[in-house]
Amino acid sequence: MGLFSKDIKTMDDLFVHQLQDIYYAEKQIKKALPTMIEKATDTQLRNGLQAHLGETEGHIRRLEQVFQQHGVEAKGTDCPAIDGILEEADEVTGEVEDKQVLDAAIIAAAQAVEHYEITRYGTLTAWAKQLGREDCAALLQQNLDEEHAADSKLTKLAESGINRQAA
Ligand SMILES: [Fe+2]
Ligand SMILES: [Fe+2]
C-alpha cells in the first residue's frame, strides 16, 4: 500500500499506515544490527549497539501493544526509506578497511537509522494524541525516548574519540 494509496482516507488510516511502516522498519533494524555489531571494533560501540538491539526488540513489542490497543492487526508495510538507509550502511561499512574509520562509518550509519526512527515516532506520538489515543501515545513516546537516548550515546562515542582516532 503506497503512502498515497486510496486506502488512506482518514487521519486514523494514516496513523495505522505509519505504524505499519515503523513496525516493518524496526524488524529490518533488528535484522541489520547483528552485522553492525560484528563489524564494530570498539568495545563501547559494540556494547552500545548490543544494548540497542535489546531495546529494539522492546520497540517491536511496544508497537504490537499499540496495534492491539488500537484494535488493528499488527503487520508491517514495505518502507523503502529504511531499506535504503540500511543498504547504504552495508555498502559503506563493507568498503572500509581501517578499523577506526570503520567504527566512524558504523556510528554515522547507526545515527541515520536513529534519526529515521525519531522522525517517525515523533509524528506517531503527536498523531496518537490528536486521535485521542493517549494510551498509544505513551507507548510511542517510550520508544521515541529510547531512540533519542541511543542517538545521544552515539554522538558521545563519536566525540569522545572514535572520530578523532580515525582522523
Ligand atoms: Fe527502535
Ligand atoms: Fe533505534
PDB file of C-alpha atoms and ligand atoms in Angstrom:
ATOM      1  CA  MET A   1       0.000   0.000   0.000  1.00  0.00           C
ATOM      2  CA  GLY A   2       1.648   3.241  -1.125  1.00  0.00           C
ATOM      3  CA  LEU A   3       1.523   6.347   1.025  1.00  0.00           C
ATOM      4  CA  PHE A   4      -0.959   7.995  -1.326  1.00  0.00           C
ATOM      5  CA  SER A   5      -2.969   4.868  -1.764  1.00  0.00           C
ATOM      6  CA  LYS A   6      -6.734   5.278  -1.920  1.00  0.00           C
ATOM      7  CA  ASP A   7      -6.901   3.088   1.171  1.00  0.00           C
ATOM      8  CA  ILE A   8      -5.764   6.052   3.241  1.00  0.00           C
ATOM      9  CA  LYS A   9      -8.757   8.324   3.718  1.00  0.00           C
ATOM     10  CA  THR A  10      -8.692   9.455   7.307  1.00  0.00           C
ATOM     11  CA  MET A  11      -6.159  10.511   9.947  1.00  0.00           C
ATOM     12  CA  ASP A  12      -6.787   7.149  11.520  1.00  0.00           C
ATOM     13  CA  ASP A  13      -5.859   5.332   8.294  1.00  0.00           C
ATOM     14  CA  LEU A  14      -2.713   7.426   8.042  1.00  0.00           C
ATOM     15  CA  PHE A  15      -1.809   6.686  11.661  1.00  0.00           C
ATOM     16  CA  VAL A  16      -2.182   2.936  11.072  1.00  0.00           C
ATOM     17  CA  HIS A  17      -0.182   3.120   7.853  1.00  0.00           C
ATOM     18  CA  GLN A  18       2.648   4.907   9.648  1.00  0.00           C
ATOM     19  CA  LEU A  19       2.522   2.333  12.454  1.00  0.00           C
ATOM     20  CA  GLN A  20       2.915  -0.417   9.859  1.00  0.00           C
ATOM     21  CA  ASP A  21       5.827   1.481   8.322  1.00  0.00           C
ATOM     22  CA  ILE A  22       7.773   1.761  11.590  1.00  0.00           C
ATOM     23  CA  TYR A  23       6.864  -1.824  12.540  1.00  0.00           C
ATOM     24  CA  TYR A  24       8.486  -3.020   9.309  1.00  0.00           C
ATOM     25  CA  ALA A  25      11.440  -0.655   9.880  1.00  0.00           C
ATOM     26  CA  GLU A  26      12.069  -1.923  13.428  1.00  0.00           C
ATOM     27  CA  LYS A  27      12.072  -5.511  12.192  1.00  0.00           C
ATOM     28  CA  GLN A  28      14.589  -4.659   9.468  1.00  0.00           C
ATOM     29  CA  ILE A  29      16.750  -2.842  12.038  1.00  0.00           C
ATOM     30  CA  LYS A  30      16.624  -5.899  14.304  1.00  0.00           C
ATOM     31  CA  LYS A  31      17.910  -7.986  11.398  1.00  0.00           C
ATOM     32  CA  ALA A  32      20.654  -5.485  10.466  1.00  0.00           C
ATOM     33  CA  LEU A  33      22.072  -4.732  13.926  1.00  0.00           C
ATOM     34  CA  PRO A  34      23.905  -8.058  14.473  1.00  0.00           C
ATOM     35  CA  THR A  35      26.004  -7.428  11.340  1.00  0.00           C
ATOM     36  CA  MET A  36      26.869  -3.924  12.535  1.00  0.00           C
ATOM     37  CA  ILE A  37      27.817  -5.331  15.956  1.00  0.00           C
ATOM     38  CA  GLU A  38      30.011  -7.929  14.304  1.00  0.00           C
ATOM     39  CA  LYS A  39      31.802  -5.321  12.209  1.00  0.00           C
ATOM     40  CA  ALA A  40      32.337  -2.798  15.038  1.00  0.00           C
ATOM     41  CA  THR A  41      35.761  -2.976  16.683  1.00  0.00           C
ATOM     42  CA  ASP A  42      35.444  -0.502  19.590  1.00  0.00           C
ATOM     43  CA  THR A  43      34.151  -2.295  22.688  1.00  0.00           C
ATOM     44  CA  GLN A  44      31.940   0.569  23.824  1.00  0.00           C
ATOM     45  CA  LEU A  45      30.425   0.821  20.362  1.00  0.00           C
ATOM     46  CA  ARG A  46      29.762  -2.916  20.240  1.00  0.00           C
ATOM     47  CA  ASN A  47      28.193  -2.857  23.708  1.00  0.00           C
ATOM     48  CA  GLY A  48      26.085   0.170  22.843  1.00  0.00           C
ATOM     49  CA  LEU A  49      24.768  -1.443  19.670  1.00  0.00           C
ATOM     50  CA  GLN A  50      24.151  -4.704  21.522  1.00  0.00           C
ATOM     51  CA  ALA A  51      22.130  -2.870  24.173  1.00  0.00           C
ATOM     52  CA  HIS A  52      20.134  -1.111  21.467  1.00  0.00           C
ATOM     53  CA  LEU A  53      19.390  -4.462  19.834  1.00  0.00           C
ATOM     54  CA  GLY A  54      17.690  -5.433  23.088  1.00  0.00           C
ATOM     55  CA  GLU A  55      15.807  -2.133  23.132  1.00  0.00           C
ATOM     56  CA  THR A  56      14.800  -2.658  19.507  1.00  0.00           C
ATOM     57  CA  GLU A  57      13.138  -5.948  20.457  1.00  0.00           C
ATOM     58  CA  GLY A  58      11.262  -3.958  23.102  1.00  0.00           C
ATOM     59  CA  HIS A  59      10.209  -1.397  20.478  1.00  0.00           C
ATOM     60  CA  ILE A  60       8.691  -4.171  18.380  1.00  0.00           C
ATOM     61  CA  ARG A  61       6.759  -5.498  21.392  1.00  0.00           C
ATOM     62  CA  ARG A  62       5.502  -1.997  22.286  1.00  0.00           C
ATOM     63  CA  LEU A  63       4.347  -1.478  18.716  1.00  0.00           C
ATOM     64  CA  GLU A  64       2.443  -4.765  18.892  1.00  0.00           C
ATOM     65  CA  GLN A  65       0.781  -3.417  22.032  1.00  0.00           C
ATOM     66  CA  VAL A  66      -0.124  -0.181  20.207  1.00  0.00           C
ATOM     67  CA  PHE A  67      -1.680  -2.169  17.342  1.00  0.00           C
ATOM     68  CA  GLN A  68      -3.637  -4.198  19.868  1.00  0.00           C
ATOM     69  CA  GLN A  69      -4.851  -1.171  21.828  1.00  0.00           C
ATOM     70  CA  HIS A  70      -5.905   0.468  18.587  1.00  0.00           C
ATOM     71  CA  GLY A  71      -7.816  -2.649  17.560  1.00  0.00           C
ATOM     72  CA  VAL A  72      -5.902  -3.420  14.376  1.00  0.00           C
ATOM     73  CA  GLU A  73      -3.784  -6.372  13.329  1.00  0.00           C
ATOM     74  CA  ALA A  74      -0.024  -5.963  13.846  1.00  0.00           C
ATOM     75  CA  LYS A  75       1.562  -6.060  10.415  1.00  0.00           C
ATOM     76  CA  GLY A  76       4.240  -4.240   8.501  1.00  0.00           C
ATOM     77  CA  THR A  77       4.199  -2.435   5.202  1.00  0.00           C
ATOM     78  CA  ASP A  78       7.258  -2.001   2.993  1.00  0.00           C
ATOM     79  CA  CYS A  79       9.331   1.005   3.950  1.00  0.00           C
ATOM     80  CA  PRO A  80      11.783   1.830   1.131  1.00  0.00           C
ATOM     81  CA  ALA A  81      13.293   4.604   3.284  1.00  0.00           C
ATOM     82  CA  ILE A  82      14.695   2.282   5.945  1.00  0.00           C
ATOM     83  CA  ASP A  83      15.681  -0.291   3.318  1.00  0.00           C
ATOM     84  CA  GLY A  84      17.738   2.429   1.619  1.00  0.00           C
ATOM     85  CA  ILE A  85      19.377   3.591   4.852  1.00  0.00           C
ATOM     86  CA  LEU A  86      20.333   0.022   5.809  1.00  0.00           C
ATOM     87  CA  GLU A  87      21.527  -0.811   2.308  1.00  0.00           C
ATOM     88  CA  GLU A  88      23.765   2.243   2.301  1.00  0.00           C
ATOM     89  CA  ALA A  89      25.094   1.337   5.755  1.00  0.00           C
ATOM     90  CA  ASP A  90      26.007  -2.084   4.488  1.00  0.00           C
ATOM     91  CA  GLU A  91      27.719  -0.725   1.389  1.00  0.00           C
ATOM     92  CA  VAL A  92      29.735   1.964   3.178  1.00  0.00           C
ATOM     93  CA  THR A  93      30.877  -0.243   6.047  1.00  0.00           C
ATOM     94  CA  GLY A  94      31.771  -3.001   3.609  1.00  0.00           C
ATOM     95  CA  GLU A  95      34.287  -0.774   1.875  1.00  0.00           C
ATOM     96  CA  VAL A  96      36.239   0.459   4.914  1.00  0.00           C
ATOM     97  CA  GLU A  97      39.394  -1.402   5.891  1.00  0.00           C
ATOM     98  CA  ASP A  98      40.869   0.810   8.641  1.00  0.00           C
ATOM     99  CA  LYS A  99      39.224  -0.304  11.902  1.00  0.00           C
ATOM    100  CA  GLN A 100      38.784   3.155  13.378  1.00  0.00           C
ATOM    101  CA  VAL A 101      37.431   4.597  10.155  1.00  0.00           C
ATOM    102  CA  LEU A 102      35.090   1.614  10.016  1.00  0.00           C
ATOM    103  CA  ASP A 103      33.774   2.414  13.521  1.00  0.00           C
ATOM    104  CA  ALA A 104      33.188   6.025  12.486  1.00  0.00           C
ATOM    105  CA  ALA A 105      31.236   4.778   9.458  1.00  0.00           C
ATOM    106  CA  ILE A 106      29.162   2.448  11.648  1.00  0.00           C
ATOM    107  CA  ILE A 107      28.311   5.295  14.039  1.00  0.00           C
ATOM    108  CA  ALA A 108      27.257   7.508  11.122  1.00  0.00           C
ATOM    109  CA  ALA A 109      25.069   4.738   9.714  1.00  0.00           C
ATOM    110  CA  ALA A 110      23.537   3.956  13.111  1.00  0.00           C
ATOM    111  CA  GLN A 111      22.743   7.630  13.660  1.00  0.00           C
ATOM    112  CA  ALA A 112      20.976   7.806  10.287  1.00  0.00           C
ATOM    113  CA  VAL A 113      18.812   4.909  11.484  1.00  0.00           C
ATOM    114  CA  GLU A 114      18.092   6.597  14.837  1.00  0.00           C
ATOM    115  CA  HIS A 115      17.131   9.832  13.147  1.00  0.00           C
ATOM    116  CA  TYR A 116      14.727   7.997  10.882  1.00  0.00           C
ATOM    117  CA  GLU A 117      13.113   6.360  13.903  1.00  0.00           C
ATOM    118  CA  ILE A 118      12.990   9.666  15.782  1.00  0.00           C
ATOM    119  CA  THR A 119      11.109  11.383  12.969  1.00  0.00           C
ATOM    120  CA  ARG A 120       8.609   8.526  12.723  1.00  0.00           C
ATOM    121  CA  TYR A 121       7.981   8.212  16.472  1.00  0.00           C
ATOM    122  CA  GLY A 122       7.747  11.994  16.858  1.00  0.00           C
ATOM    123  CA  THR A 123       4.984  12.108  14.255  1.00  0.00           C
ATOM    124  CA  LEU A 124       3.221   8.999  15.539  1.00  0.00           C
ATOM    125  CA  THR A 125       3.189  10.250  19.131  1.00  0.00           C
ATOM    126  CA  ALA A 126       1.666  13.563  18.019  1.00  0.00           C
ATOM    127  CA  TRP A 127      -0.936  11.837  15.843  1.00  0.00           C
ATOM    128  CA  ALA A 128      -1.895   9.394  18.597  1.00  0.00           C
ATOM    129  CA  LYS A 129      -2.610  12.352  20.890  1.00  0.00           C
ATOM    130  CA  GLN A 130      -4.546  14.112  18.141  1.00  0.00           C
ATOM    131  CA  LEU A 131      -6.664  10.972  17.715  1.00  0.00           C
ATOM    132  CA  GLY A 132      -7.336  10.885  21.447  1.00  0.00           C
ATOM    133  CA  ARG A 133      -5.198   7.765  21.946  1.00  0.00           C
ATOM    134  CA  GLU A 134      -3.191   8.824  24.964  1.00  0.00           C
ATOM    135  CA  ASP A 135      -2.560   5.147  25.757  1.00  0.00           C
ATOM    136  CA  CYS A 136      -0.882   4.591  22.372  1.00  0.00           C
ATOM    137  CA  ALA A 137       0.933   7.941  22.623  1.00  0.00           C
ATOM    138  CA  ALA A 138       2.502   6.923  25.952  1.00  0.00           C
ATOM    139  CA  LEU A 139       3.973   3.736  24.438  1.00  0.00           C
ATOM    140  CA  LEU A 140       5.195   5.506  21.316  1.00  0.00           C
ATOM    141  CA  GLN A 141       6.782   8.185  23.488  1.00  0.00           C
ATOM    142  CA  GLN A 142       8.770   5.492  25.331  1.00  0.00           C
ATOM    143  CA  ASN A 143      10.192   4.247  22.028  1.00  0.00           C
ATOM    144  CA  LEU A 144      10.924   7.839  20.994  1.00  0.00           C
ATOM    145  CA  ASP A 145      12.807   8.483  24.256  1.00  0.00           C
ATOM    146  CA  GLU A 146      14.959   5.380  23.774  1.00  0.00           C
ATOM    147  CA  GLU A 147      15.805   6.343  20.174  1.00  0.00           C
ATOM    148  CA  HIS A 148      16.836   9.796  21.385  1.00  0.00           C
ATOM    149  CA  ALA A 149      18.993   8.274  24.127  1.00  0.00           C
ATOM    150  CA  ALA A 150      20.629   5.865  21.658  1.00  0.00           C
ATOM    151  CA  ASP A 151      21.368   8.742  19.307  1.00  0.00           C
ATOM    152  CA  SER A 152      22.943  10.818  22.113  1.00  0.00           C
ATOM    153  CA  LYS A 153      25.113   7.882  23.183  1.00  0.00           C
ATOM    154  CA  LEU A 154      26.363   7.507  19.611  1.00  0.00           C
ATOM    155  CA  THR A 155      27.184  11.229  19.448  1.00  0.00           C
ATOM    156  CA  LYS A 156      29.122  10.964  22.727  1.00  0.00           C
ATOM    157  CA  LEU A 157      31.022   7.925  21.466  1.00  0.00           C
ATOM    158  CA  ALA A 158      31.897   9.695  18.234  1.00  0.00           C
ATOM    159  CA  GLU A 159      33.021  12.845  20.002  1.00  0.00           C
ATOM    160  CA  SER A 160      34.895  11.007  22.740  1.00  0.00           C
ATOM    161  CA  GLY A 161      37.470   9.601  20.427  1.00  0.00           C
ATOM    162  CA  ILE A 162      36.444   7.265  17.673  1.00  0.00           C
ATOM    163  CA  ASN A 163      36.267  10.044  15.095  1.00  0.00           C
ATOM    164  CA  ARG A 164      39.406  11.699  16.403  1.00  0.00           C
ATOM    165  CA  GLN A 165      41.388   8.459  16.314  1.00  0.00           C
ATOM    166  CA  ALA A 166      40.188   7.882  12.805  1.00  0.00           C
ATOM    167  CA  ALA A 167      41.361  11.293  11.595  1.00  0.00           C
TER     168      ALA A 167
HETATM  169 FE    FE B   1      13.671   1.367  17.507  1.00  0.00          FE
HETATM  170 FE    FE B   2      16.808   2.743  17.271  1.00  0.00          FE
END
